[in-house]
């Protein structure tokens, strides 16, 4: 990802958030510039470019800087390919780019979450040799429950 890619990265980020069924998308180009560049970027992205400099896919990732083994952990936040470019190996190429990034920077693996209802994505991930991690279950607490907990 380069700074010039930010408008297109933002467009694709919003598309995946909408695909996931969320309506609360408030990121701006300035947010991405501030958080994606500088001395300590908070996220990065592998991008796939189509014709006319339009991005057709993104693999957005972030780093968990410290784990139990003193190594950082790489997380794939979003993998998204424009609907009219699916089935053309764009997702595979994006994950290949992320794998190259991970190996270059010393990560032993990278992880991600998949919507339980996104069977096509699960089949795709299995086709590249990935496996679900049945050891962990994602948990969430809502603002209402956070407020209640904070009063205890």
XYZ file of C-alpha atoms in Angstrom:
152
model
C 0.000 0.000 0.000
C 1.165 3.480 -0.866
C -0.289 6.811 0.182
C -1.798 7.254 -3.284
C -3.817 4.043 -2.713
C -5.675 5.436 0.305
C -8.927 6.479 -1.463
C -9.237 3.042 -3.058
C -8.253 1.209 0.133
C -10.945 3.151 1.955
C -13.513 2.219 -0.712
C -12.669 -1.477 -0.409
C -12.635 -1.341 3.397
C -16.135 0.093 3.375
C -17.253 -2.574 0.897
C -16.139 -5.428 3.158
C -17.678 -3.839 6.252
C -20.994 -3.556 4.376
C -20.589 -7.158 3.145
C -20.129 -8.246 6.770
C -23.447 -6.584 7.619
C -22.134 -3.632 9.624
C -23.453 -0.128 8.990
C -21.067 1.719 11.303
C -18.249 2.708 8.936
C -16.632 5.968 9.964
C -13.032 5.723 8.738
C -11.721 8.591 6.617
C -8.778 9.002 4.279
C -7.067 11.074 6.987
C -7.517 8.222 9.482
C -5.834 5.800 7.099
C -2.989 8.204 6.306
C -2.377 8.881 9.993
C -2.583 5.247 11.100
C -1.034 3.520 8.089
C 2.152 5.535 7.648
C 4.859 7.099 9.766
C 7.391 5.693 12.191
C 5.021 3.153 13.738
C 2.150 2.308 11.377
C -0.810 0.612 13.037
C -1.801 -1.349 9.928
C -0.663 -2.162 6.424
C -2.223 -3.564 3.287
C -1.254 -5.699 0.356
C -3.144 -4.343 -2.655
C -4.171 -5.739 -6.027
C -4.396 -3.229 -8.808
C -6.712 -3.488 -11.783
C -6.979 -1.357 -14.864
C -6.815 2.433 -14.639
C -5.041 2.319 -11.233
C -8.213 1.149 -9.513
C -7.639 -1.325 -6.704
C -9.559 -4.570 -7.051
C -8.550 -6.191 -3.769
C -6.914 -5.672 -0.390
C -5.380 -7.754 2.370
C -5.349 -5.447 5.396
C -3.137 -6.595 8.241
C -1.965 -5.444 11.639
C 0.612 -6.503 14.161
C 0.120 -7.637 17.741
C 3.552 -6.535 18.966
C 4.098 -8.828 21.924
C 3.079 -12.396 22.548
C 3.992 -15.029 25.150
C 7.034 -16.111 23.131
C 8.413 -12.567 22.670
C 7.457 -12.677 18.995
C 4.901 -10.447 17.323
C 1.783 -11.922 15.774
C 0.466 -10.947 12.347
C -3.294 -10.669 11.933
C -5.170 -10.427 8.656
C -8.009 -7.998 9.356
C -9.707 -8.016 5.974
C -9.297 -9.857 2.704
C -11.585 -8.400 0.090
C -11.818 -8.678 -3.695
C -14.284 -6.626 -5.718
C -17.182 -8.861 -6.716
C -16.530 -8.538 -10.459
C -12.916 -9.739 -10.008
C -13.563 -12.830 -7.899
C -12.608 -16.239 -9.240
C -9.509 -14.813 -10.954
C -6.920 -15.741 -8.278
C -6.793 -12.186 -6.881
C -7.410 -13.394 -3.312
C -4.734 -16.061 -3.671
C -2.247 -13.461 -4.926
C -3.086 -11.118 -2.051
C -2.502 -13.886 0.499
C 0.702 -14.848 -1.301
C 1.857 -11.250 -0.892
C 0.946 -11.344 2.789
C 2.817 -14.657 3.203
C 5.890 -13.068 1.595
C 5.577 -10.100 3.957
C 5.226 -12.424 6.961
C 8.280 -14.476 6.021
C 10.371 -11.378 5.306
C 9.530 -9.896 8.714
C 10.026 -13.075 10.755
C 6.431 -14.028 11.522
C 5.909 -17.742 12.101
C 2.252 -17.602 11.016
C -0.636 -15.249 10.504
C -4.237 -15.549 11.657
C -7.653 -14.183 10.765
C -11.351 -14.472 11.511
C -14.007 -15.606 9.044
C -17.739 -15.031 9.264
C -19.349 -18.335 10.145
C -21.854 -17.824 7.341
C -19.209 -17.118 4.673
C -18.897 -20.658 3.364
C -17.242 -19.529 0.115
C -14.425 -17.842 2.039
C -13.974 -20.911 4.217
C -13.683 -23.143 1.135
C -11.174 -20.719 -0.386
C -9.037 -20.690 2.771
C -9.070 -24.484 2.914
C -7.969 -24.580 -0.735
C -4.761 -22.695 0.123
C -3.937 -25.017 3.033
C -5.349 -22.968 5.921
C -7.295 -24.624 8.710
C -9.840 -23.298 11.190
C -8.519 -22.882 14.716
C -11.048 -24.744 16.802
C -9.028 -24.093 19.948
C -10.211 -20.495 20.315
C -13.662 -18.915 20.330
C -14.046 -15.209 19.714
C -15.814 -13.339 22.521
C -17.342 -9.856 22.454
C -18.691 -7.499 25.081
C -21.097 -4.691 24.139
C -20.964 -1.103 25.412
C -24.000 -1.738 27.639
C -22.277 -4.670 29.325
C -18.961 -2.796 29.515
C -20.697 0.001 31.405
C -22.337 -2.463 33.720
C -19.054 -4.269 34.349
C -17.187 -1.031 34.996
C -19.579 -0.237 37.861
C -18.818 -3.496 39.695
